[in-house]
Coordinates of C-alpha atoms in Angstrom, one line a residue:
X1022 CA -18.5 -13.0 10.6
X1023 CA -18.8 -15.3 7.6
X1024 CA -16.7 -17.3 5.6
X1025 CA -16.3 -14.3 2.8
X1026 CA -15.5 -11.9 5.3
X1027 CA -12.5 -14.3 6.3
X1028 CA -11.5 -14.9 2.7
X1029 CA -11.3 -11.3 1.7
X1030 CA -9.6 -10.5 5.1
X1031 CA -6.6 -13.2 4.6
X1032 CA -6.3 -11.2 1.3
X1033 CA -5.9 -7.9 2.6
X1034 CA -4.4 -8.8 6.0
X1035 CA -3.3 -11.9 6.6
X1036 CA -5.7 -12.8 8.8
X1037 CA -6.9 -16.8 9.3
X1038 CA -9.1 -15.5 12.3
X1039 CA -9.8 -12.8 14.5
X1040 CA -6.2 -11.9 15.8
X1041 CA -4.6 -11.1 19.1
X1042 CA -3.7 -7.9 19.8
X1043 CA -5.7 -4.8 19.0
X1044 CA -7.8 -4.4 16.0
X1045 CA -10.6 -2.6 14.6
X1046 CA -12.1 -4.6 11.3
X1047 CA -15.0 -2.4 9.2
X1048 CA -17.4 -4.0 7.3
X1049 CA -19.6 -2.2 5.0
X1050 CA -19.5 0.9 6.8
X1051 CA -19.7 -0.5 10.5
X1052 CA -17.9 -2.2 12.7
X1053 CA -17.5 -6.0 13.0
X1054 CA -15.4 -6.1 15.8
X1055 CA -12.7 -4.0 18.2
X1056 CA -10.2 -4.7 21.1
X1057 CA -7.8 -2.2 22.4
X1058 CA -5.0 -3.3 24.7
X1059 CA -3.3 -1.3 27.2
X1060 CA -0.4 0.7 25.0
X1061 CA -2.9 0.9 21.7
X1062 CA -6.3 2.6 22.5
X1063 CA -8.6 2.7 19.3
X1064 CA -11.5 4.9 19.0
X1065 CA -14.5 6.0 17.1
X1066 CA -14.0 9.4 15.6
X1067 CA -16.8 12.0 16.5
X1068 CA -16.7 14.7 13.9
X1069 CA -16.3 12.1 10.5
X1070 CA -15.9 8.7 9.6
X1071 CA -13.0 6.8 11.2
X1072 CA -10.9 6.2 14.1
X1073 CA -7.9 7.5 16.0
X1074 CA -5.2 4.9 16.9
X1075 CA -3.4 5.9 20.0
X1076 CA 0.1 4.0 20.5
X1077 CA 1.9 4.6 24.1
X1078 CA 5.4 5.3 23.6
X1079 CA 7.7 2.5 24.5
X1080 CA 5.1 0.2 23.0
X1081 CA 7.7 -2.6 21.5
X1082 CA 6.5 -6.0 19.3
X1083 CA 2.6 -5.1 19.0
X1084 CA 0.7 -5.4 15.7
X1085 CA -2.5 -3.3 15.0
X1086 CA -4.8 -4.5 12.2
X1087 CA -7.2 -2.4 10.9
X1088 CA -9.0 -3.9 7.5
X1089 CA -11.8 -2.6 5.9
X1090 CA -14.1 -5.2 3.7
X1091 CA -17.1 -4.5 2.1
X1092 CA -19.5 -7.3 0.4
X1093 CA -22.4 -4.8 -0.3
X1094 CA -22.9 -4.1 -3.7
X1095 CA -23.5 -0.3 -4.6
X1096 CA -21.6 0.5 -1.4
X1097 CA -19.0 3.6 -1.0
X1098 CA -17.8 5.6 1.2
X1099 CA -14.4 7.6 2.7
X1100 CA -13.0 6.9 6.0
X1101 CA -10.7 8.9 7.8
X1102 CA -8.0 6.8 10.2
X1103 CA -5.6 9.1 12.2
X1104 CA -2.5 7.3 13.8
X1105 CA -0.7 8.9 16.5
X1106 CA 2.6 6.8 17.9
X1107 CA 5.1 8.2 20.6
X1108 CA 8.1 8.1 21.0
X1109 CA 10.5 4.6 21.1
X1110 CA 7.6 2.3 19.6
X1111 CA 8.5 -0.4 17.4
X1112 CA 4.9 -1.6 16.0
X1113 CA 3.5 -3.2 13.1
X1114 CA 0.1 -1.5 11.7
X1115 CA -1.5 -4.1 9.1
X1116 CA -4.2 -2.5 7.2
X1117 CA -5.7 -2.6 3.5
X1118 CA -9.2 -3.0 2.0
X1119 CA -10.9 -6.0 0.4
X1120 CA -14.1 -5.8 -1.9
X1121 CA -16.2 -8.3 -3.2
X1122 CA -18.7 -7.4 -5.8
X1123 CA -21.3 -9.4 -7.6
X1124 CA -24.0 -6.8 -8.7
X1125 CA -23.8 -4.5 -11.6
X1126 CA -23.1 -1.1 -9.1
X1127 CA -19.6 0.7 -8.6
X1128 CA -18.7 -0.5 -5.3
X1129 CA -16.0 1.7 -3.4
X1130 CA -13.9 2.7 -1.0
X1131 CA -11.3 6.1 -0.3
X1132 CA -9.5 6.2 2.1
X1133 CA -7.0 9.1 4.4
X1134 CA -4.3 8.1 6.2
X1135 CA -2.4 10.4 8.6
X1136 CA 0.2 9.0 10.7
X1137 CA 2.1 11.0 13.2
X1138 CA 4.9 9.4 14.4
X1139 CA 7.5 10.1 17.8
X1140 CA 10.8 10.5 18.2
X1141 CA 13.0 7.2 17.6
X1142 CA 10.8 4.9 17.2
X1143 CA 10.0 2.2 14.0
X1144 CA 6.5 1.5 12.4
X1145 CA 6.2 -0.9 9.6
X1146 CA 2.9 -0.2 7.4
X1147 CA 1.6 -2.9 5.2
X1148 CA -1.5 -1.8 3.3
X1149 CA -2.9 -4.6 0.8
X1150 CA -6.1 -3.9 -1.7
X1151 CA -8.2 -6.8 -3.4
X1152 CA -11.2 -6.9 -5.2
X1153 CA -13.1 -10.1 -6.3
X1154 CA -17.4 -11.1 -7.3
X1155 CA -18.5 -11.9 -10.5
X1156 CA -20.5 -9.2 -10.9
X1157 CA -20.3 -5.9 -13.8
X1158 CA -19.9 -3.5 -11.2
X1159 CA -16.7 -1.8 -10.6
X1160 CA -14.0 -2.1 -7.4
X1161 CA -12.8 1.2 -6.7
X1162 CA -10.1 2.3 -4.1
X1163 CA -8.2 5.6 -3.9
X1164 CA -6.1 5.7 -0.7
X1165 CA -4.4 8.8 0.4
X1166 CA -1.6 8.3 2.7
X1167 CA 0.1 11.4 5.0
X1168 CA 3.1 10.4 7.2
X1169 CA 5.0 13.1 9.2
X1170 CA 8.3 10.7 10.4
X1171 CA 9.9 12.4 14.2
X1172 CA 13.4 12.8 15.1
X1173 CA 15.5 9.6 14.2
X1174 CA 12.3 7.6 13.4
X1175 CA 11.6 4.8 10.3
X1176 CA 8.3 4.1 8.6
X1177 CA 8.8 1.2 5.8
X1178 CA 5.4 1.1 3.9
X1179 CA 5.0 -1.8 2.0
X1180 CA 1.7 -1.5 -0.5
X1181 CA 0.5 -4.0 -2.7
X1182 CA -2.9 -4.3 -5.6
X1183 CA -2.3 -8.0 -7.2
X1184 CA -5.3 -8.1 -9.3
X1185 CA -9.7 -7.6 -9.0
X1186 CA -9.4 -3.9 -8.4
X1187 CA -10.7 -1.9 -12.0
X1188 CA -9.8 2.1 -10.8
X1189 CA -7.0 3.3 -8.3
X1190 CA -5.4 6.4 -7.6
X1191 CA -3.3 6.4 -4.5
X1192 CA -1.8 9.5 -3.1
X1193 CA 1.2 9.5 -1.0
X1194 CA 2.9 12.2 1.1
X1195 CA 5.5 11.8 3.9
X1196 CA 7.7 14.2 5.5
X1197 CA 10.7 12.9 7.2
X1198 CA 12.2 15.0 10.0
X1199 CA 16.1 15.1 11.2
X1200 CA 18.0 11.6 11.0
X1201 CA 15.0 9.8 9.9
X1202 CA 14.0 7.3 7.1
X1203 CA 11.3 6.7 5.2
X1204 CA 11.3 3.1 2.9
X1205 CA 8.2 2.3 0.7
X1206 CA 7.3 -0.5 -1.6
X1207 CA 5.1 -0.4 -3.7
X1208 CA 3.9 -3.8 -5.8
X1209 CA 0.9 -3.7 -8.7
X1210 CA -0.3 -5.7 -11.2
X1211 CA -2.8 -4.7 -13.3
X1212 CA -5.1 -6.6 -16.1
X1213 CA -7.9 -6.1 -18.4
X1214 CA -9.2 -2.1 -18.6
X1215 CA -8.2 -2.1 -15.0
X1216 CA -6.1 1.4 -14.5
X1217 CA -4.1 2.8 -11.5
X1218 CA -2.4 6.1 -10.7
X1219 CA 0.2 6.4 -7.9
X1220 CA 1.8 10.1 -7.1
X1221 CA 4.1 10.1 -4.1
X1222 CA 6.1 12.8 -2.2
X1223 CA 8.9 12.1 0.0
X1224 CA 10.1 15.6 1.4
X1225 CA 13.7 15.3 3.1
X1226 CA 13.2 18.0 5.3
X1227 CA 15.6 17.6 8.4
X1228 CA 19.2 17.1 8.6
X1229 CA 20.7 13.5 7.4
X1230 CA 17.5 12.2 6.4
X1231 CA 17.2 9.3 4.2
X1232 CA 13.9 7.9 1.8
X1233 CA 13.6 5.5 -1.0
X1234 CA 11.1 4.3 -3.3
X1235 CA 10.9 1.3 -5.2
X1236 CA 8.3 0.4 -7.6
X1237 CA 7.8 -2.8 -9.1
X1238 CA 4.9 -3.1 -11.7
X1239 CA 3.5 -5.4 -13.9
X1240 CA 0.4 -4.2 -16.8
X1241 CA -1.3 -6.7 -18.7
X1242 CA -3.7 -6.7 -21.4
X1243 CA -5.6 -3.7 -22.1
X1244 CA -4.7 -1.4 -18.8
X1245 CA -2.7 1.3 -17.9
X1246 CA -0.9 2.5 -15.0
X1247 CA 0.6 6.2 -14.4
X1248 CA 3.4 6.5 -11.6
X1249 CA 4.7 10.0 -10.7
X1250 CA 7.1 9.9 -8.1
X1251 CA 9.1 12.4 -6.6
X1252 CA 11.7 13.4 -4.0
X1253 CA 13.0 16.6 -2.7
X1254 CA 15.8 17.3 -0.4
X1255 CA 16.0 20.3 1.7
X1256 CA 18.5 19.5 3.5
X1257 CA 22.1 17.6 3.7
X1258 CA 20.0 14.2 3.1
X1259 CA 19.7 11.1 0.9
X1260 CA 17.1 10.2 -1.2
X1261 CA 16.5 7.3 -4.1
X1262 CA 13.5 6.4 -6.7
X1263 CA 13.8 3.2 -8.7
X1264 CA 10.3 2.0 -10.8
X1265 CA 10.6 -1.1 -12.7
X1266 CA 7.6 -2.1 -15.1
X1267 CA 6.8 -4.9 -16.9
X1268 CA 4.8 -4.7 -20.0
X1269 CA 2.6 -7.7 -21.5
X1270 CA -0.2 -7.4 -23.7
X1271 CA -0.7 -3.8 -25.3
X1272 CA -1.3 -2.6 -21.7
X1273 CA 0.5 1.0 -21.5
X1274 CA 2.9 2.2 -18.2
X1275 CA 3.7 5.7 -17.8
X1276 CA 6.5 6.4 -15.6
X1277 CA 7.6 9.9 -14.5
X1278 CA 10.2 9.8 -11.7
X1279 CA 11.3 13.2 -10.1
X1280 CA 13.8 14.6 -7.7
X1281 CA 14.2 18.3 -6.6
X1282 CA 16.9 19.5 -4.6
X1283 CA 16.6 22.5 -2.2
X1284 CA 19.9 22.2 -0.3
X1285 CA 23.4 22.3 -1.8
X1286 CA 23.9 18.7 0.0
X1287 CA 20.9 17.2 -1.2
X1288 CA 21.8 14.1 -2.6
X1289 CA 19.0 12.7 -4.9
X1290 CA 19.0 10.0 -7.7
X1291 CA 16.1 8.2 -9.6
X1292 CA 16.0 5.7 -12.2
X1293 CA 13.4 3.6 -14.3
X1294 CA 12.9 0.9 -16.5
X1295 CA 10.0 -0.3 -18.4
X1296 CA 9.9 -3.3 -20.9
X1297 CA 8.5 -6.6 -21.9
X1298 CA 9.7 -9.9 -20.4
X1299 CA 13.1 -11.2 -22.3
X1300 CA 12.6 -13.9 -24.4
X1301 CA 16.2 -16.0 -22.8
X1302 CA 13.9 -16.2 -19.7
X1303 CA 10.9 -18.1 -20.9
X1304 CA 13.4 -20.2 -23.2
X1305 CA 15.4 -21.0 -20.1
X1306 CA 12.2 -22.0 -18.0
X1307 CA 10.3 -23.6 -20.8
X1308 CA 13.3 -26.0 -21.4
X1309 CA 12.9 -27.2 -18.2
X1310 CA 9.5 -27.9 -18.7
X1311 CA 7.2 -25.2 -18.5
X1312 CA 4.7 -24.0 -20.6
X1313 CA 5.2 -20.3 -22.3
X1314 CA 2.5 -19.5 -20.2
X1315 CA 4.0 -20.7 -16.8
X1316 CA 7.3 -19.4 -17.3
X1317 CA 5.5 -16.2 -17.2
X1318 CA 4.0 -16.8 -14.3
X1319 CA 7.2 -18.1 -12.4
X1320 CA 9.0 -14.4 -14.1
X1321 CA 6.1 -12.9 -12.5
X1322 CA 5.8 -14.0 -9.3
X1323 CA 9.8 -13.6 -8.5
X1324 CA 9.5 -10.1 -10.1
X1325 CA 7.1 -9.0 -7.7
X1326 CA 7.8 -11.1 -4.6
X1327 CA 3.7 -12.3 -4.6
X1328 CA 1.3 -15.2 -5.9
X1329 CA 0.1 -13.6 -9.1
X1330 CA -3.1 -15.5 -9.7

């Protein structure tokens, strides 16, 4: 592998080197490099694009990575990863896709996620896009992401696009069965004409199950984002959206949170904000020193927990 390939993967997964454990890492459509272990089996779908992941129950303290890079411009495709965990796992599964593009084609990537996950057990998702090249073609990535949670289990998905990528739309749908919790956070920031579209369903369908879903945002310049998303409760359950935005340039944020309640002790709230950075912020910061335009950055980067630039 070369020394892009490990730049765009420490992007998207954190990833200095090839890691321990068991991963599977795609590279323009094949496969540049795989290692199973004993409780996670990864194989090579037959009928379409993709792999299955295979996690033992009682696997405990494992990480999976599975990024997918792609350095070819004029490049797209749509890969299809299936994720099945047992019971009483507690595993990390560290994915997300990375493009570089330098020619003037639309170079892209789409995604399906379906995870189907035990009884009792814990799976923390992190799923990171970036897009870089100094080329006129565009990065594209839509992602669509299908969780069914078991019996007493926890997924916290942690998403985040910080710049490079021009078009998203990410699709999210996770059903969370009785005493089980489903946590997702998503972070974006968006510049130029980039735009990005995120609709998520959380369906509370068994008995004291709990979901959230915080947003934080940030839209810059010309772009625009579009976030529609929605709980319902069908059963005695608890369920909370927050979105927060930040507006700066004459980029545009939509937000349209939603909750629907099917039982009579469905307990569901939502709540969003949307505005432009308060002035007593960059006063406070730029008397210490700052430029205006470092204080924003410094707002920026606490707001949304990453390295902005």
């Amino acid at each position: 592998m070369e020394k892009l390939d490990f730049d765009l993967l420490k992007e998207i997964a954190l990833m200095d080197s090839i890691p321990t454990g068991a991963y599977n890492i795609r590279k323009n459509g094949g496969s540049a490099g795989r290692f199973s272990t004993e409780s996670i089996r990864i194989e090579t779908k037959t009928d379409k694009p993709g792999i299955d992941i295979n996690i033992k129950s009682g696997t405990k303290g494992e990480t999976v990575h599975i990024p997918v890079i792609i350095t070819d411009t004029g490049y797209t495709e749509t890969v299809y990863n299936d994720f099945f965990i047992g019971d009483d796992c507690d595993v990390t599964i560290m994915a997300g896709c990375g493009i570089h593009n330098c020619g003037d084609s639309e170079s892209r990537h789409d995604g399906v996620h379906t995870f189907y996950i035990g009884k009792n057990s814990i799976v923390r998702y992190s799923e990171r896009h970036y897009g870089d090249g100094d080329g006129s073609g565009e990065r594209i990535m839509n992602p669509e992401t299908i969780v069914y949670v078991g019996e007493g289990s926890t997924i916290q998905m942690d998403t985040t696009q910080i710049r490079g990528i021009d078009s998203t739309a990410r699709k999210t749908k996770i059903v969370v069965g009785k005493d089980g919790s489903a946590i997702i956070n998503e972070k974006l920031l968006t510049h130029g004409k980039q735009y990005a579209e995120s609709d998520m369903d959380l369906v509370l369908e068994g008995e004291n199950a709990n979901g959230r879903i915080i947003s934080r945002s940030v839209g810059q310049d010309d772009s625009k984002q579009v976030f529609r998303p929605c709980v319902t409760g069908k059963a005695q359950c608890f369920g909370h959206i927050r979105c927060d935005s930040i507006l700066m340039g004459k980029a545009t944020i939509s937000s349209i949170p939603a909750v629907a309640a099917e039982h009579p002790e469905a307990n569901l709230i939502h709540e969003a904000a949307i505005g432009r950075i308060a002035g007593d912020q960059l006063i406070k910061l730029m008397t210490l020193g700052l430029t205006e335009e470092e204080a924003e950055e410094k707002i920026l980067e606490g707001f949304l927990g990453e390295e902005s630039n």
